[in-house]
Coordinates of N, CA and C in Angstrom, one line a residue:
M1 N -33.2 -91.4 -15.2 CA -32.6 -91.0 -13.9 C -31.1 -90.8 -14.0
K2 N -30.5 -91.6 -14.7 CA -29.0 -91.5 -14.9 C -28.7 -90.2 -15.6
I3 N -29.5 -89.9 -16.6 CA -29.2 -88.7 -17.3 C -29.4 -87.4 -16.4
I4 N -30.4 -87.5 -15.6 CA -30.6 -86.3 -14.7 C -29.4 -86.2 -13.7
N5 N -28.9 -87.3 -13.2 CA -27.8 -87.3 -12.3 C -26.5 -86.8 -13.0
I6 N -26.3 -87.2 -14.2 CA -25.2 -86.7 -15.0 C -25.3 -85.2 -15.2
L7 N -26.5 -84.8 -15.6 CA -26.7 -83.3 -15.8 C -26.5 -82.6 -14.5
F8 N -27.0 -83.1 -13.4 CA -26.7 -82.4 -12.1 C -25.2 -82.3 -11.8
C9 N -24.5 -83.4 -12.0 CA -23.1 -83.4 -11.8 C -22.4 -82.4 -12.7
L10 N -22.8 -82.4 -14.0 CA -22.2 -81.4 -14.9 C -22.5 -80.0 -14.5
F11 N -23.7 -79.8 -14.1 CA -24.1 -78.5 -13.6 C -23.3 -78.0 -12.4
F12 N -23.1 -78.9 -11.4 CA -22.4 -78.6 -10.2 C -20.9 -78.4 -10.5
I13 N -20.4 -79.2 -11.4 CA -19.0 -79.0 -11.9 C -18.8 -77.6 -12.5
L14 N -19.7 -77.3 -13.4 CA -19.7 -76.0 -14.1 C -19.8 -74.9 -13.1
L15 N -20.7 -75.0 -12.2 CA -21.0 -74.0 -11.2 C -19.7 -73.8 -10.3
N16 N -19.1 -74.9 -9.9 CA -17.9 -74.9 -9.1 C -16.7 -74.2 -9.8
S17 N -16.6 -74.5 -11.1 CA -15.5 -73.9 -11.9 C -15.7 -72.4 -12.1
C18 N -16.9 -72.0 -12.2 CA -17.2 -70.6 -12.4 C -16.9 -69.9 -11.0
N19 N -17.2 -70.5 -10.0 CA -17.0 -69.9 -8.7 C -15.5 -69.8 -8.4
S20 N -14.7 -70.8 -8.8 CA -13.3 -70.7 -8.5 C -12.6 -69.6 -9.3
D21 N -13.1 -69.4 -10.5 CA -12.6 -68.3 -11.3 C -12.8 -66.9 -10.6
N22 N -14.0 -66.8 -10.1 CA -14.3 -65.6 -9.3 C -13.5 -65.4 -8.1
N23 N -13.2 -66.5 -7.4 CA -12.3 -66.4 -6.3 C -10.9 -66.0 -6.7
D24 N -10.4 -66.5 -7.8 CA -9.1 -66.1 -8.3 C -9.1 -64.6 -8.6
A25 N -10.1 -64.1 -9.3 CA -10.2 -62.7 -9.6 C -10.3 -61.9 -8.3
F26 N -11.1 -62.4 -7.4 CA -11.3 -61.7 -6.1 C -9.9 -61.6 -5.4
N27 N -9.2 -62.7 -5.4 CA -7.9 -62.8 -4.7 C -6.9 -61.8 -5.3
K28 N -6.9 -61.7 -6.7 CA -6.0 -60.8 -7.4 C -6.4 -59.4 -7.0
N29 N -7.7 -59.0 -7.0 CA -8.1 -57.7 -6.6 C -7.7 -57.4 -5.2
N30 N -7.9 -58.4 -4.3 CA -7.6 -58.2 -2.9 C -6.1 -58.0 -2.7
N31 N -5.3 -58.8 -3.4 CA -3.9 -58.6 -3.3 C -3.4 -57.2 -3.8
Q32 N -4.1 -56.7 -4.9 CA -3.7 -55.4 -5.3 C -4.1 -54.3 -4.3
E33 N -5.2 -54.5 -3.6 CA -5.6 -53.6 -2.6 C -4.6 -53.6 -1.4
V34 N -4.2 -54.8 -1.0 CA -3.2 -54.9 0.1 C -1.9 -54.3 -0.3
K35 N -1.5 -54.5 -1.6 CA -0.2 -53.8 -2.0 C -0.4 -52.3 -2.0
S36 N -1.5 -51.8 -2.5 CA -1.7 -50.3 -2.5 C -1.7 -49.8 -1.0
I37 N -2.3 -50.6 -0.1 CA -2.3 -50.1 1.3 C -0.9 -50.1 1.8
K38 N -0.1 -51.1 1.5 CA 1.3 -51.1 1.9 C 2.1 -49.9 1.4
K39 N 1.8 -49.6 0.1 CA 2.5 -48.4 -0.5 C 2.1 -47.2 0.3
R40 N 0.9 -47.0 0.6 CA 0.5 -45.8 1.3 C 1.1 -45.8 2.7
D41 N 1.2 -46.9 3.4 CA 1.8 -47.0 4.7 C 3.3 -46.5 4.6
L42 N 4.0 -46.9 3.6 CA 5.4 -46.6 3.4 C 5.6 -45.1 3.2
S43 N 4.7 -44.5 2.4 CA 4.8 -43.1 2.1 C 4.5 -42.2 3.4
E44 N 3.7 -42.8 4.3 CA 3.3 -42.0 5.5 C 4.4 -41.9 6.4
T45 N 5.4 -42.8 6.4 CA 6.5 -42.8 7.3 C 7.6 -42.0 6.7
E46 N 7.6 -40.7 6.8 CA 8.6 -39.8 6.3 C 9.7 -39.6 7.3
K47 N 10.9 -39.2 6.9 CA 11.9 -38.9 7.8 C 11.6 -37.5 8.4
P48 N 11.9 -37.4 9.7 CA 11.7 -36.1 10.3 C 12.6 -35.1 9.6
K49 N 12.1 -33.9 9.4 CA 12.9 -32.9 8.7 C 13.7 -32.1 9.7
S50 N 14.9 -31.6 9.2 CA 15.8 -30.9 10.0 C 15.2 -29.5 10.2
P51 N 15.7 -28.8 11.2 CA 15.2 -27.4 11.4 C 15.5 -26.5 10.2
E52 N 16.6 -26.8 9.5 CA 17.0 -26.0 8.3 C 15.9 -26.2 7.2
E53 N 15.5 -27.4 7.0 CA 14.5 -27.7 6.0 C 13.2 -27.1 6.3
L54 N 12.8 -27.2 7.6 CA 11.5 -26.6 8.0 C 11.6 -25.1 7.8
L55 N 12.7 -24.4 8.1 CA 12.8 -23.0 8.0 C 12.8 -22.6 6.5
K56 N 13.5 -23.4 5.7 CA 13.5 -23.0 4.2 C 12.2 -23.0 3.6
K57 N 11.2 -23.8 4.1 CA 9.9 -23.8 3.5 C 9.2 -22.4 3.7
K58 N 9.6 -21.7 4.8 CA 9.0 -20.5 5.1 C 9.7 -19.2 4.6
L59 N 10.9 -19.5 3.9 CA 11.7 -18.4 3.4 C 11.4 -18.1 1.9
N60 N 11.7 -16.9 1.4 CA 11.6 -16.6 0.0 C 13.0 -17.0 -0.6
D61 N 13.1 -16.9 -1.9 CA 14.3 -17.3 -2.6 C 15.6 -16.6 -2.1
D62 N 15.5 -15.2 -2.0 CA 16.6 -14.5 -1.5 C 17.1 -14.9 -0.1
Q63 N 16.1 -15.1 0.8 CA 16.4 -15.5 2.1 C 17.1 -16.9 2.1
K64 N 16.6 -17.8 1.2 CA 17.2 -19.1 1.1 C 18.7 -19.0 0.7
K65 N 18.9 -18.1 -0.2 CA 20.3 -17.9 -0.7 C 21.2 -17.4 0.4
Q66 N 20.7 -16.5 1.2 CA 21.5 -15.9 2.3 C 21.7 -17.0 3.4
L67 N 20.7 -17.8 3.6 CA 20.8 -18.9 4.6 C 21.9 -19.9 4.2
D68 N 22.0 -20.2 2.9 CA 23.1 -21.0 2.4 C 24.4 -20.4 2.6
W69 N 24.5 -19.1 2.3 CA 25.7 -18.3 2.5 C 26.1 -18.3 4.0
L70 N 25.1 -18.1 4.8 CA 25.4 -18.1 6.3 C 25.9 -19.5 6.8
K71 N 25.3 -20.5 6.2 CA 25.7 -21.9 6.6 C 27.2 -22.1 6.2
E72 N 27.5 -21.7 5.0 CA 28.9 -21.8 4.6 C 29.8 -21.0 5.5
T73 N 29.4 -19.8 5.9 CA 30.2 -18.9 6.7 C 30.4 -19.5 8.1
L74 N 29.4 -20.0 8.7 CA 29.4 -20.4 10.1 C 29.9 -21.8 10.4
G75 N 29.7 -22.7 9.5 CA 30.0 -24.1 9.7 C 28.8 -24.7 10.4
N76 N 28.8 -26.0 10.5 CA 27.6 -26.7 11.0 C 27.2 -26.4 12.4
E77 N 28.1 -26.5 13.4 CA 27.8 -26.3 14.8 C 27.1 -24.9 15.1
K78 N 27.8 -23.9 14.6 CA 27.3 -22.5 14.9 C 26.0 -22.3 14.1
F79 N 26.0 -22.9 12.9 CA 24.8 -22.7 12.1 C 23.6 -23.3 12.8
D80 N 23.8 -24.5 13.3 CA 22.7 -25.2 14.1 C 22.2 -24.4 15.3
K81 N 23.2 -23.7 16.0 CA 22.8 -22.8 17.1 C 22.0 -21.6 16.5
F82 N 22.4 -21.1 15.4 CA 21.8 -20.0 14.8 C 20.3 -20.3 14.5
L83 N 20.1 -21.5 14.0 CA 18.7 -22.0 13.7 C 17.8 -22.1 14.9
E84 N 18.4 -22.1 16.1 CA 17.5 -22.1 17.3 C 16.9 -20.8 17.6
N85 N 17.3 -19.7 17.0 CA 16.7 -18.4 17.2 C 15.3 -18.3 16.7
D86 N 14.6 -17.3 17.0 CA 13.2 -17.0 16.6 C 13.2 -16.8 15.1
E87 N 12.2 -17.3 14.5 CA 12.1 -17.3 13.0 C 12.1 -15.9 12.5
S88 N 11.4 -14.9 13.1 CA 11.3 -13.6 12.7 C 12.7 -12.9 12.7
K89 N 13.5 -13.2 13.8 CA 14.8 -12.7 13.9 C 15.7 -13.2 12.8
I90 N 15.6 -14.5 12.5 CA 16.4 -15.1 11.5 C 16.1 -14.5 10.1
K91 N 14.8 -14.3 9.8 CA 14.4 -13.6 8.6 C 15.0 -12.2 8.5
S92 N 14.9 -11.5 9.6 CA 15.4 -10.1 9.7 C 16.9 -10.1 9.4
A93 N 17.6 -11.1 10.0 CA 19.1 -11.1 9.8 C 19.4 -11.5 8.4
L94 N 18.7 -12.4 7.8 CA 18.9 -12.8 6.4 C 18.7 -11.6 5.5
D95 N 17.6 -10.9 5.7 CA 17.4 -9.7 4.9 C 18.5 -8.7 5.0
H96 N 19.0 -8.5 6.3 CA 20.0 -7.5 6.5 C 21.3 -8.0 5.8
I97 N 21.6 -9.3 5.8 CA 22.8 -9.8 5.1 C 22.7 -9.5 3.6
K98 N 21.5 -9.8 3.1 CA 21.3 -9.5 1.6 C 21.6 -8.0 1.3
T99 N 21.0 -7.2 2.1 CA 21.1 -5.7 1.9 C 22.6 -5.3 1.9
E100 N 23.3 -5.8 2.9 CA 24.7 -5.5 3.1 C 25.6 -6.0 2.0
L101 N 25.3 -7.3 1.6 CA 26.1 -7.9 0.5 C 25.8 -7.1 -0.8
D102 N 24.6 -6.6 -1.0 CA 24.4 -5.8 -2.2 C 25.1 -4.5 -2.2
K103 N 25.5 -4.0 -1.0 CA 26.2 -2.8 -0.9 C 27.7 -3.0 -1.2
C104 N 28.2 -4.2 -1.2 CA 29.6 -4.5 -1.4 C 29.8 -4.5 -2.9
T105 N 30.2 -3.3 -3.4 CA 30.4 -3.2 -4.9 C 31.7 -2.5 -5.1
G106 N 32.1 -2.3 -6.3 CA 33.3 -1.6 -6.7 C 34.5 -2.5 -6.9
E107 N 35.6 -1.9 -6.9 CA 36.9 -2.6 -7.2 C 37.2 -3.7 -6.1
H108 N 36.8 -3.4 -4.9 CA 37.2 -4.2 -3.8 C 36.0 -5.0 -3.3
A109 N 35.1 -5.3 -4.1 CA 33.8 -6.0 -3.7 C 34.1 -7.4 -3.1
D110 N 35.0 -8.1 -3.7 CA 35.3 -9.5 -3.2 C 36.0 -9.4 -1.8
Q111 N 36.8 -8.4 -1.6 CA 37.5 -8.2 -0.3 C 36.4 -7.7 0.7
Q112 N 35.5 -6.8 0.3 CA 34.5 -6.4 1.2 C 33.6 -7.5 1.6
K113 N 33.2 -8.4 0.7 CA 32.4 -9.5 1.0 C 33.1 -10.5 2.0
S114 N 34.3 -10.7 1.7 CA 35.1 -11.6 2.6 C 35.2 -11.0 4.0
T115 N 35.4 -9.7 4.1 CA 35.5 -9.1 5.4 C 34.2 -9.1 6.1
F116 N 33.1 -8.9 5.3 CA 31.7 -8.9 5.9 C 31.4 -10.3 6.4
K117 N 31.9 -11.3 5.7 CA 31.7 -12.7 6.2 C 32.3 -12.9 7.5
E118 N 33.5 -12.3 7.7 CA 34.2 -12.5 9.0 C 33.5 -11.7 10.1
V119 N 33.0 -10.5 9.7 CA 32.3 -9.7 10.7 C 31.0 -10.4 11.1
V120 N 30.3 -11.0 10.2 CA 29.1 -11.7 10.6 C 29.4 -12.9 11.5
K121 N 30.5 -13.6 11.1 CA 31.0 -14.7 11.9 C 31.3 -14.3 13.4
A122 N 32.0 -13.1 13.5 CA 32.3 -12.6 14.8 C 31.0 -12.1 15.5
A123 N 30.1 -11.6 14.8 CA 28.8 -11.1 15.4 C 28.0 -12.2 16.0
L124 N 28.1 -13.4 15.4 CA 27.4 -14.6 15.9 C 28.2 -15.5 16.8
E125 N 29.4 -15.0 17.2 CA 30.2 -15.8 18.1 C 29.5 -16.2 19.4
N126 N 28.8 -15.3 20.0 CA 28.0 -15.6 21.2 C 26.6 -16.0 21.0
N127 N 26.3 -16.3 19.7 CA 24.9 -16.6 19.3 C 23.9 -15.5 19.6
N128 N 24.4 -14.3 19.5 CA 23.5 -13.1 19.6 C 23.1 -12.7 18.2
I129 N 21.9 -13.0 17.8 CA 21.5 -12.7 16.4 C 21.3 -11.3 16.2
D130 N 21.1 -10.5 17.2 CA 20.9 -9.0 17.1 C 22.1 -8.4 16.6
N131 N 23.3 -8.9 16.9 CA 24.6 -8.4 16.4 C 24.7 -8.4 14.9
V132 N 24.1 -9.3 14.3 CA 24.1 -9.4 12.8 C 23.6 -8.2 12.2
N133 N 22.5 -7.7 12.7 CA 21.8 -6.5 12.1 C 22.7 -5.3 12.3
Q134 N 23.7 -5.3 13.1 CA 24.6 -4.2 13.2 C 25.8 -4.3 12.3
A135 N 26.1 -5.5 11.8 CA 27.2 -5.7 10.9 C 27.0 -5.0 9.6
T136 N 28.0 -4.4 9.1 CA 27.9 -3.7 7.7 C 29.0 -4.2 6.8
C137 N 28.8 -3.9 5.6 CA 29.8 -4.2 4.6 C 31.1 -3.3 4.7
N138 N 30.9 -2.2 5.4 CA 32.0 -1.3 5.6 C 32.9 -1.6 6.9
N139 N 32.8 -2.8 7.3 CA 33.6 -3.3 8.4 C 33.3 -2.7 9.8
Q140 N 32.1 -2.1 9.9 CA 31.8 -1.6 11.2 C 30.8 -2.5 11.9
F141 N 31.1 -2.7 13.2 CA 30.2 -3.6 14.0 C 30.1 -3.1 15.4

């Protein structure tokens, strides 16, 4: 009878130790799952994008280049007002700016581009985007 009791005790001790190992493994897996959930939660909270970033996603490379040129030309306040315009008008204005800057060639290209920059700035003085499409590299507005 003593031997049977000892065997039962050994069996339960063995069983208990096996079970505790599984709990440790389970807890490790559970902790990894919790950590991965936390990582997912952090990635879901993105910063809200600025209107400029949202617009740039919809532009081609040339338009992005002209948008950067326009931002430099106008400064932050006027540029932010410019971004409030309709997307199709903005794209049209950027295409027009590219076309006109491509026309600024020859000996006085830098001077023409500088003058065109001032003309565009003046055209957008009242935030009327339609005026940009009338500005030309030849100083006419």
